[in-house]
Coordinates of C-alpha atoms in Angstrom, one line a residue:
M1496 CA -0.1 -0.1 -0.3
T1497 CA 3.0 2.5 1.3
D1498 CA 4.4 1.5 -2.3
F1499 CA 1.0 2.2 -4.2
L1500 CA 0.6 5.4 -2.8
T1501 CA 4.4 7.0 -3.0
R1502 CA 5.7 5.0 -6.4
D1503 CA 4.9 7.7 -9.5
P1504 CA 3.9 11.5 -7.6
T1505 CA 2.4 13.5 -8.8
T1506 CA 3.0 17.1 -8.6
P1507 CA -0.2 19.7 -9.2
T1508 CA -0.5 22.3 -11.7
A1509 CA -0.8 25.8 -10.3
D1510 CA -4.7 25.9 -12.0
E1511 CA -4.9 22.2 -9.4
M1512 CA -4.1 24.1 -7.0
A1513 CA -5.9 27.2 -6.8
D1514 CA -9.1 24.3 -8.0
I1515 CA -8.2 22.3 -4.7
E1516 CA -9.0 25.6 -3.1
R1517 CA -11.4 26.7 -4.0
R1518 CA -13.6 23.5 -3.6
K1519 CA -11.6 23.1 -0.2
G1520 CA -13.2 26.6 0.6
M1521 CA -16.8 25.9 -0.9
D1522 CA -16.9 22.2 0.8
E1523 CA -16.1 25.2 4.6
R1524 CA -19.4 27.7 3.3
R1525 CA -21.4 25.2 2.6
L1526 CA -21.4 23.4 5.8
E1527 CA -21.6 26.9 8.0
E1528 CA -24.1 27.8 5.8
Q1529 CA -25.9 24.4 6.9
K1530 CA -25.4 25.2 10.7
R1531 CA -27.2 29.2 9.4
F1532 CA -29.8 27.5 7.8
Y1533 CA -30.7 25.8 11.2
E1534 CA -29.9 28.3 13.7
I1535 CA -32.6 30.5 11.4
A1536 CA -35.0 27.5 10.9
S1537 CA -34.1 26.5 15.2
Q1538 CA -35.1 30.4 16.2
R1539 CA -38.1 31.4 14.5
A1540 CA -39.1 27.6 15.8
K1541 CA -38.4 28.7 18.8
E1542 CA -40.7 32.0 18.8
L1543 CA -43.7 29.6 18.4
D1544 CA -42.6 27.4 21.8
V1545 CA -45.2 29.4 23.3
H1546 CA -47.9 28.2 20.6
M1547 CA -46.6 24.9 20.9
E1548 CA -47.5 24.4 24.8
A1549 CA -51.6 25.4 24.3
F1550 CA -51.3 23.6 20.9
R1551 CA -49.9 20.4 23.2
R1552 CA -52.3 20.8 26.0
K1553 CA -55.8 20.7 23.8
V1554 CA -54.0 18.0 21.8
I1555 CA -53.6 15.8 25.1
E1556 CA -56.8 16.6 26.5
R1557 CA -59.9 14.3 26.6
N1558 CA -61.0 13.9 22.6
G1559 CA -58.3 16.2 21.7
L1560 CA -57.8 14.4 18.9
R1561 CA -61.3 14.4 18.5
D1562 CA -61.4 17.9 18.5
L1563 CA -58.7 19.4 15.8
F1564 CA -60.4 17.1 13.5
A1565 CA -63.9 18.5 14.0
E1566 CA -61.5 21.3 13.8
I1567 CA -60.9 20.8 9.9
R1568 CA -64.3 19.8 9.3
K1569 CA -65.8 22.7 10.4
K1570 CA -63.2 25.0 8.8
K1571 CA -62.9 25.6 4.8
H1572 CA -59.5 27.4 5.4
L1573 CA -57.0 27.3 7.4
D1574 CA -56.7 30.9 8.2
D1575 CA -60.2 29.8 9.4
L1576 CA -58.5 27.5 12.5
D1577 CA -58.3 28.4 16.1
P1578 CA -54.9 30.6 16.7
E1579 CA -53.2 27.3 18.5
Y1580 CA -53.4 25.5 15.5
R1581 CA -52.8 28.2 13.0
K1582 CA -49.7 28.2 14.8
F1583 CA -49.2 24.6 14.8
A1584 CA -49.5 25.0 10.9
E1585 CA -47.0 27.8 10.7
W1586 CA -44.4 26.1 12.9
L1587 CA -44.6 22.6 10.7
R1588 CA -44.4 24.9 7.8
I1589 CA -40.8 26.0 9.6
E1590 CA -40.3 22.3 10.3
V1591 CA -41.5 20.3 6.6
A1592 CA -39.1 23.1 5.0
A1593 CA -35.7 22.1 6.7
T1594 CA -36.5 18.9 6.2
L1595 CA -36.8 19.3 2.6
Y1596 CA -33.1 21.4 3.1
H1597 CA -31.8 18.4 5.2
L1598 CA -32.9 15.4 2.0
F1599 CA -31.9 17.1 -0.6
L1600 CA -29.2 19.6 -0.2
A1601 CA -27.3 19.4 3.1
E1602 CA -26.0 15.5 3.0
D1603 CA -23.2 13.5 1.6
N1604 CA -26.1 12.0 -0.5
S1605 CA -28.7 14.4 -1.2
P1606 CA -27.1 14.5 -5.2
E1607 CA -28.4 11.1 -5.7
L1608 CA -31.5 11.1 -3.5
F1609 CA -32.5 13.9 -5.2
A1610 CA -31.7 13.0 -8.9
Q1611 CA -33.6 9.6 -8.3
F1612 CA -36.6 12.1 -6.9
K1613 CA -36.7 13.7 -10.3
R1614 CA -36.9 10.7 -12.4
I1615 CA -39.4 9.3 -10.4
H1616 CA -41.5 11.9 -10.6
S1617 CA -40.9 12.5 -14.2
L1618 CA -42.0 8.5 -14.4
V1619 CA -45.2 9.1 -12.3
P1620 CA -48.4 9.4 -14.9
Y1621 CA -50.2 12.0 -12.7
G1622 CA -52.8 13.1 -16.0
A1623 CA -53.5 9.2 -15.7
L1624 CA -53.6 8.8 -12.6
K1625 CA -56.6 11.7 -11.7
Q1626 CA -58.5 10.3 -14.7
V1627 CA -58.7 7.0 -13.0
I1628 CA -59.6 8.3 -9.7
R1629 CA -62.6 10.8 -11.4
F1630 CA -63.9 7.9 -13.3
T1631 CA -63.4 5.0 -12.2
N1632 CA -66.7 2.8 -9.8
P1633 CA -64.9 3.5 -6.2
A1634 CA -65.3 -0.3 -5.9
A1635 CA -62.8 -0.8 -8.4
V1636 CA -60.5 2.4 -8.1
M1637 CA -57.9 0.9 -6.3
T1638 CA -57.7 -2.0 -8.4
S1639 CA -56.9 0.5 -11.4
V1640 CA -54.5 2.8 -10.1
L1641 CA -52.7 0.1 -9.1
D1642 CA -53.6 -1.7 -13.2
L1643 CA -51.1 1.5 -13.9
F1644 CA -48.5 1.1 -11.4
M1645 CA -48.2 -3.2 -12.0
A1646 CA -49.5 -3.8 -15.6
Q1647 CA -47.0 -6.0 -17.5
P1648 CA -47.3 -4.1 -22.0
M1649 CA -46.0 -7.1 -24.3
G1650 CA -43.9 -8.5 -20.9
A1651 CA -41.8 -5.7 -20.3
K1652 CA -41.6 -4.1 -16.9
S1653 CA -44.4 -2.4 -14.9
L1654 CA -44.0 1.0 -13.9
L1655 CA -44.1 -0.2 -10.0
Q1656 CA -41.0 -2.1 -11.2
R1657 CA -39.3 0.6 -12.7
I1658 CA -39.3 2.7 -10.2
F1659 CA -38.2 0.5 -7.5
L1660 CA -35.5 -0.7 -10.2
Y1661 CA -34.7 3.3 -9.9
A1662 CA -34.8 3.1 -6.7
V1663 CA -32.3 0.4 -6.0
G1664 CA -31.0 -0.4 -9.5
D1665 CA -28.3 3.1 -9.0
G1666 CA -27.1 0.4 -5.4
V1667 CA -26.5 -2.1 -7.2
K1668 CA -24.4 -0.5 -9.7
S1669 CA -22.7 1.3 -7.7
L1670 CA -21.7 -1.7 -5.5
Q1671 CA -20.7 -3.4 -8.4
Q1672 CA -18.2 -1.6 -9.2
S1673 CA -16.2 -1.0 -5.7
I1674 CA -16.9 -5.4 -6.5
E1675 CA -15.0 -4.7 -9.8
S1676 CA -12.0 -2.0 -8.9
L1677 CA -11.3 -3.8 -5.2
T1678 CA -10.7 -7.3 -7.1
A1679 CA -8.6 -5.5 -9.9
R1680 CA -6.6 -4.5 -6.9
L1681 CA -6.5 -7.7 -4.5
V1682 CA -5.0 -9.4 -8.4
S1683 CA -3.0 -7.0 -10.0
E1684 CA -1.4 -6.8 -5.7
E1685 CA 1.9 -8.7 -6.1
K1686 CA 3.0 -8.6 -2.7
Q1687 CA -0.9 -9.8 -1.5
G1688 CA -0.8 -13.0 -3.9
G1689 CA -1.5 -11.5 -7.4
E1690 CA -3.2 -14.1 -9.8
K1691 CA -3.7 -16.4 -7.3
N1692 CA -6.4 -13.9 -5.1
R1693 CA -8.4 -15.1 -8.0
V1694 CA -10.2 -17.2 -6.3
L1695 CA -10.4 -16.5 -3.1
C1696 CA -12.8 -13.3 -5.1
E1697 CA -14.6 -16.4 -6.8
K1698 CA -14.6 -18.5 -3.5
I1699 CA -16.7 -15.6 -1.3
R1700 CA -18.6 -15.0 -4.4
N1701 CA -19.9 -18.4 -4.4
Y1702 CA -20.7 -18.7 -1.3
T1703 CA -22.4 -14.6 -0.9
Y1704 CA -24.7 -16.3 -3.5
G1705 CA -25.1 -20.3 -2.7
P1706 CA -27.9 -22.4 -1.2
D1707 CA -28.5 -20.8 2.9
E1708 CA -28.1 -23.8 3.9
V1709 CA -24.9 -24.5 3.0
K1710 CA -24.1 -20.5 4.4
Q1711 CA -25.8 -21.6 7.9
K1712 CA -23.5 -24.6 8.6
I1713 CA -20.7 -22.5 8.3
R1714 CA -21.9 -19.5 10.5
S1715 CA -23.2 -22.6 12.7
E1716 CA -19.3 -23.8 12.7
A1717 CA -17.5 -19.9 13.3
V1718 CA -19.8 -19.3 15.8
E1719 CA -18.9 -22.5 17.3
E1720 CA -15.3 -22.3 17.3
K1721 CA -15.3 -18.9 17.2
T1722 CA -13.7 -17.6 14.9
D1723 CA -14.3 -15.4 12.1
L1724 CA -16.4 -16.1 9.6
L1725 CA -14.5 -15.8 6.5
V1726 CA -12.1 -18.0 8.0
K1727 CA -14.1 -21.2 8.0
L1728 CA -15.8 -19.7 3.9
L1729 CA -12.4 -20.1 3.1
Q1730 CA -12.0 -23.2 4.5
S1731 CA -15.4 -25.0 4.1
E1732 CA -15.2 -27.4 1.9
D1733 CA -18.6 -26.9 0.6
V1734 CA -17.8 -23.6 -1.5
E1735 CA -16.9 -24.2 -5.2
P1736 CA -13.4 -23.9 -5.3
E1737 CA -11.9 -26.0 -2.9
L1738 CA -8.6 -24.2 -2.2
S1739 CA -5.5 -26.0 -1.4
P1740 CA -3.6 -26.4 2.1
D1741 CA -1.0 -23.6 1.1
Q1742 CA -4.0 -21.3 0.2
I1743 CA -5.9 -22.0 3.4
G1744 CA -2.6 -21.4 5.4
R1745 CA -1.7 -18.3 3.9
A1746 CA -5.4 -17.0 4.0
F1747 CA -5.2 -18.1 8.0
N1748 CA -2.3 -16.3 8.3
A1749 CA -3.7 -13.2 6.3
Y1750 CA -6.7 -13.7 9.0
V1751 CA -4.2 -13.8 12.6
A1752 CA -1.8 -11.0 10.2
W1753 CA -5.1 -8.4 10.7
D1754 CA -6.6 -9.7 14.2
D1755 CA -2.5 -8.0 16.0
A1756 CA -3.1 -5.9 13.1
V1757 CA -6.9 -4.3 14.1
T1758 CA -4.9 -4.3 18.1
N1759 CA -1.4 -3.3 17.4
V1760 CA 0.7 -1.5 15.3
N1761 CA 1.5 -3.7 13.0
E1762 CA 4.9 -5.4 11.4
P1763 CA 6.1 -4.1 7.9
E1764 CA 6.4 -7.3 6.5
M1765 CA 3.1 -8.3 7.9
R1766 CA 1.2 -5.5 6.7
D1767 CA 0.6 -6.2 3.8
A1768 CA -1.1 -9.8 4.6
A1769 CA -3.1 -7.6 7.0
E1770 CA -4.5 -5.6 4.2
L1771 CA -5.2 -8.6 1.9
Y1772 CA -7.2 -10.2 4.4
A1773 CA -8.7 -6.5 4.9
Q1774 CA -9.8 -6.3 1.4
L1775 CA -11.5 -10.0 1.2
K1776 CA -13.7 -8.6 4.4
Q1777 CA -14.7 -6.0 2.8
L1778 CA -15.6 -8.0 -0.4
L1779 CA -17.5 -10.4 1.2
K1780 CA -19.8 -7.6 2.7
L1781 CA -19.7 -5.8 -1.0
Y1782 CA -21.1 -9.0 -2.4
T1783 CA -23.2 -9.6 0.5
R1784 CA -24.9 -5.9 0.1
Q1785 CA -25.1 -6.2 -3.8
R1786 CA -27.3 -10.2 -2.8
D1787 CA -29.5 -7.7 -0.9
K1788 CA -30.1 -5.7 -3.3
K1789 CA -30.4 -7.9 -5.8
M1790 CA -33.1 -10.4 -3.8
M1791 CA -35.4 -7.0 -3.2
L1792 CA -35.4 -6.9 -6.6
E1793 CA -36.1 -10.4 -7.6
M1794 CA -39.0 -10.2 -5.3
V1795 CA -40.9 -6.7 -6.7
E1796 CA -40.3 -9.1 -9.5
E1797 CA -42.3 -12.1 -8.2
P1798 CA -46.1 -11.9 -10.7
N1799 CA -47.1 -13.2 -7.4
T1800 CA -45.8 -10.6 -5.3
L1801 CA -47.2 -8.0 -7.4
R1802 CA -51.4 -9.4 -7.0
L1803 CA -49.7 -9.9 -2.8
F1804 CA -50.0 -6.1 -3.3
R1805 CA -52.7 -4.9 -5.2
D1806 CA -54.7 -7.6 -2.8
L1807 CA -53.3 -5.6 0.6
F1808 CA -53.5 -1.8 -1.6
T1809 CA -57.3 -2.7 -2.1
I1810 CA -58.0 -4.5 1.1
F1811 CA -56.8 -1.7 3.4
Y1812 CA -57.5 1.9 0.9
E1813 CA -60.8 0.7 -0.5
P1814 CA -62.6 2.5 2.3
L1815 CA -60.6 5.2 1.7
V1816 CA -61.0 5.3 -2.0
R1817 CA -64.7 5.8 -1.6
V1818 CA -63.8 9.1 0.5
Y1819 CA -61.7 10.1 -2.4
K1820 CA -64.3 9.6 -4.7
S1821 CA -67.2 11.3 -2.7
A1822 CA -64.5 14.4 -1.3
N1823 CA -63.6 15.6 -5.8
V1824 CA -60.2 15.3 -4.4
Y1825 CA -58.9 14.1 -7.5
N1826 CA -57.8 17.1 -8.2
S1827 CA -55.3 17.1 -5.1
V1828 CA -52.9 14.5 -7.8
T1829 CA -52.5 18.0 -9.6
D1830 CA -51.4 19.8 -7.0
F1831 CA -48.6 17.6 -5.3
A1832 CA -47.2 17.4 -8.9
S1833 CA -47.4 21.0 -9.1
F1834 CA -46.0 20.7 -5.6
A1835 CA -43.3 18.0 -6.4
S1836 CA -42.2 20.4 -8.9
D1837 CA -42.2 23.4 -7.9
A1838 CA -40.3 21.5 -5.3
I1839 CA -37.6 20.5 -7.8
Q1840 CA -37.4 24.4 -9.1
T1841 CA -36.5 25.9 -5.5
I1842 CA -34.0 22.8 -4.7
E1843 CA -32.0 23.9 -8.1
K1844 CA -32.4 27.5 -7.5
A1845 CA -30.6 27.1 -4.4
Q1846 CA -27.8 24.2 -5.6
R1847 CA -27.8 26.9 -8.1
A1848 CA -27.1 29.4 -5.5
D1849 CA -23.3 31.3 -4.6
V1850 CA -22.4 29.9 -1.4
S1851 CA -22.4 33.1 -0.1
A1852 CA -25.7 33.6 -0.5
D1853 CA -27.8 35.0 2.3
P1854 CA -29.1 31.9 4.4
N1855 CA -32.0 33.8 5.0
Q1856 CA -33.0 34.4 2.2
T1857 CA -32.2 29.6 1.7
V1858 CA -35.0 29.5 4.8
Q1859 CA -37.3 32.2 3.3
S1860 CA -37.4 30.4 -0.3
F1861 CA -38.0 26.3 1.0
I1862 CA -40.7 27.8 3.8
D1863 CA -42.1 30.0 1.3
L1864 CA -42.3 26.9 -1.4
C1865 CA -44.4 25.3 1.4
E1866 CA -46.5 27.9 2.3
R1867 CA -47.4 28.0 -1.3
H1868 CA -49.2 24.6 -1.3
E1869 CA -50.2 24.5 2.1
A1870 CA -53.6 25.8 1.3
D1871 CA -53.9 22.6 -1.7
L1872 CA -52.4 20.6 1.6
Y1873 CA -55.4 20.9 3.7
K1874 CA -58.0 21.4 1.1
F1875 CA -57.4 18.0 0.5
I1876 CA -57.4 17.1 4.2
H1877 CA -60.8 19.5 4.6
E1878 CA -62.6 17.7 1.5
V1879 CA -61.5 14.0 3.0
H1880 CA -63.0 14.9 6.5
I1881 CA -66.7 16.5 5.1
H1882 CA -66.7 13.6 3.4
D1883 CA -65.2 10.8 5.8
N1884 CA -69.1 9.3 6.6
G1885 CA -67.5 9.0 10.5
L1886 CA -64.3 6.6 9.0
F1887 CA -62.0 8.9 10.9
D1888 CA -64.5 9.7 13.2
K1889 CA -64.0 5.9 14.3
L1890 CA -59.9 5.8 13.3
M1891 CA -59.6 9.1 15.9
F1892 CA -61.4 7.0 18.2
W1893 CA -60.2 4.2 18.1
I1894 CA -56.8 5.7 18.7
E1895 CA -58.0 8.2 22.0
G1896 CA -58.7 4.6 23.4
I1897 CA -55.5 3.4 23.8
L1898 CA -54.5 6.6 24.8
D1899 CA -57.0 6.5 27.2
F1900 CA -55.9 2.8 28.6
L1901 CA -52.6 3.9 28.5
R1902 CA -52.8 7.1 31.2
N1903 CA -55.3 5.8 33.2
G1904 CA -55.3 2.3 33.1
P1905 CA -59.0 0.5 31.0
P1906 CA -62.2 1.8 32.1
S1907 CA -64.1 -0.5 33.2
G1908 CA -61.9 0.5 36.1
Q1909 CA -61.1 -2.5 37.8
K1910 CA -57.3 -3.7 37.8
L1911 CA -55.0 -7.0 38.0
D1912 CA -54.9 -7.9 41.6
V1913 CA -51.8 -9.8 41.3
N1914 CA -52.1 -11.1 45.4
A1915 CA -54.9 -13.3 44.8
L1916 CA -53.4 -14.5 41.8
F1917 CA -50.3 -15.6 43.6
Q1918 CA -53.0 -17.1 46.6
G1919 CA -54.8 -18.9 44.3
S1920 CA -51.3 -20.1 42.4
V1921 CA -49.9 -21.1 45.6
D1922 CA -53.7 -22.5 46.7
S1923 CA -55.0 -24.6 43.6
G1924 CA -51.0 -25.7 43.7
V1925 CA -50.3 -24.8 40.2
V1926 CA -46.8 -23.1 42.1
D1927 CA -44.4 -23.6 45.0
K1928 CA -45.2 -20.9 47.7
E1929 CA -40.9 -20.8 48.9
E1930 CA -39.9 -20.7 45.6
C1931 CA -41.6 -18.6 44.4
V1932 CA -41.4 -16.0 47.1
R1933 CA -37.7 -16.5 46.9
E1934 CA -37.5 -15.4 43.0
I1935 CA -40.3 -12.6 43.9
N1936 CA -37.9 -11.2 46.3
A1937 CA -35.0 -11.4 43.6
L1938 CA -36.6 -10.0 41.3
I1939 CA -37.2 -7.0 42.8
K1940 CA -33.7 -6.9 44.5
W1941 CA -33.0 -7.0 41.0
Q1942 CA -34.9 -4.5 39.9
M1943 CA -33.7 -2.1 43.2
A1944 CA -30.3 -2.8 41.8
R1945 CA -31.0 -1.6 38.6
K1946 CA -33.1 1.3 39.2
R1947 CA -29.5 2.6 41.6
W1948 CA -27.5 1.5 38.6
H1949 CA -29.6 3.9 36.3
Q1950 CA -28.9 7.0 38.6
D1951 CA -25.3 6.1 39.1
K1952 CA -24.4 6.0 35.3
T1953 CA -26.3 8.9 34.4
R1954 CA -24.5 10.9 37.0
Q1955 CA -21.6 9.9 36.2
K1956 CA -22.5 11.5 32.3
M1957 CA -23.8 14.5 34.2
A1958 CA -20.4 15.3 35.5
S1959 CA -18.1 14.3 33.1
G1960 CA -19.6 16.5 30.2
G1961 CA -21.5 13.8 28.4
T1962 CA -24.5 12.8 26.5
A1963 CA -26.9 12.5 29.6
Q1964 CA -29.1 15.0 28.9
G1965 CA -29.3 13.7 25.3
D1966 CA -30.1 11.0 26.8
Q1967 CA -32.5 12.1 28.5
A1968 CA -34.5 13.7 25.8
V1969 CA -34.8 11.0 24.3
A1970 CA -35.9 8.2 27.1
A1971 CA -38.5 11.6 27.9
G1972 CA -39.8 10.8 24.3
G1973 CA -38.0 14.2 22.7
P1974 CA -35.4 13.1 19.4
R1975 CA -31.7 13.8 19.8
G1976 CA -32.7 16.3 16.3
S1977 CA -35.8 15.7 14.0
A1978 CA -35.4 14.6 10.7
A1979 CA -34.9 17.9 9.4
G1980 CA -32.6 18.6 11.9
G1981 CA -30.0 15.5 12.1
G1982 CA -27.0 18.3 11.2
A1983 CA -25.3 21.8 12.7
G1984 CA -27.9 23.3 14.9
G1985 CA -29.0 20.0 16.5
R1986 CA -33.3 21.0 16.2
G1987 CA -34.3 19.0 19.5
S1988 CA -36.8 20.8 20.2
G1989 CA -39.2 17.2 19.4
M1990 CA -42.6 17.2 17.7
A1991 CA -44.4 19.8 18.9
G1992 CA -42.8 19.5 22.7
F1993 CA -44.9 16.1 23.4
K1994 CA -43.4 14.1 25.9
S1995 CA -44.1 10.5 26.5
S1996 CA -45.8 11.2 29.6
D1997 CA -48.3 12.5 27.2
F1998 CA -49.0 9.9 25.9
G1999 CA -49.0 7.7 29.3
I2000 CA -45.4 6.2 28.3
N2001 CA -43.3 6.5 31.4
A2002 CA -39.6 7.3 30.5
L2003 CA -37.6 5.6 32.5
D2004 CA -39.5 2.5 30.7
L2005 CA -37.8 3.7 27.3
Q2006 CA -34.3 4.0 29.0
D2007 CA -34.4 0.5 29.7
M2008 CA -35.4 -0.4 26.2
G2009 CA -31.9 1.5 26.0
L2010 CA -33.0 3.7 23.1
E2011 CA -29.6 5.7 23.4
E2012 CA -27.9 2.8 22.6
D2013 CA -29.3 3.1 18.9
Q2014 CA -27.5 4.5 15.9
S2015 CA -28.1 7.0 13.7
D2016 CA -27.9 6.6 9.5
D2017 CA -25.7 9.3 9.7
E2018 CA -23.0 6.9 12.2
V2019 CA -24.0 4.1 9.8
S2020 CA -22.8 5.3 6.6
S2021 CA -19.8 7.6 7.7
D2022 CA -19.2 4.0 9.3
E2023 CA -19.6 2.5 6.1
E2024 CA -17.0 5.3 3.6
A2025 CA -14.9 5.0 6.8
E2026 CA -14.4 1.4 6.1
A2027 CA -14.3 1.2 1.9
A2028 CA -11.0 3.7 2.9
D2029 CA -9.5 2.0 5.5
P2030 CA -11.2 -2.3 7.2
I2031 CA -8.6 -2.2 9.4
A2032 CA -8.8 1.7 11.3
A2033 CA -12.9 0.4 10.6
E2034 CA -12.6 -3.2 12.5
R2035 CA -10.7 -1.3 15.2
K2036 CA -12.8 1.7 15.8
R2037 CA -15.8 -0.9 15.7
R2038 CA -14.0 -3.0 18.3
K2039 CA -13.4 0.0 20.4
K2040 CA -16.9 0.8 20.3
N2041 CA -18.1 -2.1 21.5
Q2042 CA -15.9 -1.7 24.8
D2043 CA -17.0 1.2 25.3
L2044 CA -19.8 0.0 25.6
L2045 CA -19.3 -3.0 27.6
R2046 CA -18.1 -1.1 29.3
R2047 CA -20.7 1.5 30.2
N2048 CA -23.0 -1.4 30.9
A2049 CA -20.5 -2.4 33.5
G2050 CA -22.2 -2.7 36.6
E2051 CA -25.6 -3.7 35.7
P2052 CA -27.1 -6.1 37.4
E2053 CA -27.7 -9.5 35.9
K2054 CA -31.2 -10.7 36.0
P2055 CA -31.3 -13.1 38.3
Q2056 CA -33.0 -16.5 36.8
V2057 CA -36.9 -17.3 37.1
Q2058 CA -39.1 -20.6 36.6
E2059 CA -41.4 -21.3 39.1
C2060 CA -43.4 -17.4 38.6
Y2061 CA -43.5 -18.8 35.0
K2062 CA -45.9 -21.6 36.1
M2063 CA -48.4 -18.2 36.5
M2064 CA -48.9 -16.7 32.7
P2065 CA -52.2 -18.8 32.0
G2066 CA -53.7 -17.0 35.8
F2067 CA -52.5 -13.7 34.5
V2068 CA -53.9 -13.9 30.4
E2069 CA -57.3 -15.4 32.1
M2070 CA -57.2 -12.3 34.8
L2071 CA -55.6 -9.9 31.9
R2072 CA -58.1 -10.7 30.0
M2073 CA -61.0 -10.0 32.6
V2074 CA -59.4 -6.5 33.5
L2075 CA -60.0 -5.3 29.7
A2076 CA -62.9 -7.3 28.2

């Protein structure tokens, strides 16, 4: 690798150096623009916090959701809504604007995502879709719409398949390019074996696309022997081509060198073997990702899958289609097409804008985009609700029933008497009293110790300036940063200030679920990029993360073994059904 990087050095020309500096400056200004965008959007959203609190109180009170939709049903225009609801619409406008900016401008993959959005927008036949919804019988409208998307004229791919092909096909092509590049590098590197590596690459590919039974067998053997999957794969005789003892020994030596390189600073003579194994592992991951995407495409192309899609859509959307027909919402198809076209123009204008442009103007352009089309969206929602024949009232009643149960328990007011359950189980001989009491006491002690451990961990985080507050915000139901605010600025205002306790969910229960340990999509994406750049460093980072996770969980009380208490489960289920009935 050192020889590859240092051989035949090239000195950039003055123009190339100027271009490099110019690109660096543009990247820095773009990052600053993103930060300013989120700061401005956050400030504007913060100005509405007082109104959001009033909106939150209205929604979480009894029948709050039904009152909200009743207001939408009564008021024909957005400006006619009560002040709290208008302020919520204004807050939502800012959030949607920031989300659009985040998706199509701020992320590393935003250009690809925007290109996919434009292609799909150009493929959808909005005019034909509008006429289908307008003139087709309501009972058959969804089938007709699905026929439009799933028809395969002369055996060609359907429109839905083409959309999936555009969405997933780019990823497959990108992975194929990475595979070809990595394979060529493995075969061309004389220090790493050159042509001898071709058989290793072929074996990895055959394993990836081989029978599931063989793969499961190899995985099980790797787990049992506590060795790396790639080592067992290369040693296996079930995957062609079969390697010679010398080749297997060379692969195992490469594994040893790789493991040593991850944990220590490697000697130069072992570095080549370590890089060989790291590249083979990377090749296995690339083949696996490519296979998964290809399987997704194959699944969509299956005739039975298309029929299943059609049946499911017909079942679940037929009631809504009747509403759409009676509400004359076919015009909303044109409204959505207009919004998509307007959004494309706004994003392209922002892309062409000079990086020194005022972030206030960028923020305002996206907010104006949402403002231009919010009346059409409200008209659609209003028309649907005044022609729903009670459908949405029933839906809101069902949702509020769940929320009311979470907050206040069953409507009957009855409670599940665990003491009676225990005594009845003892009297009937289902459980052994002494053993059951011992297990219950052990569980109580474990739960108390676990709460103390959680409190100590939180105090340690706060004392060390860690992310305790962020974790508590997550546990309380607020996001680390909204989809629109995952970048600079960290706009973590939450969904209009709602907390988990508003819906009867205890914050500690969410904390116990370990939500703070979840990786964000951005972290996963950055890990993949780092792995492609330096697999050994990426593996070292991954192991460090695992060690940090183990360290964070160090000292957590171990849950005691419970067997006798589980025997009360049938009685518990029966009593629970009686309480909920």
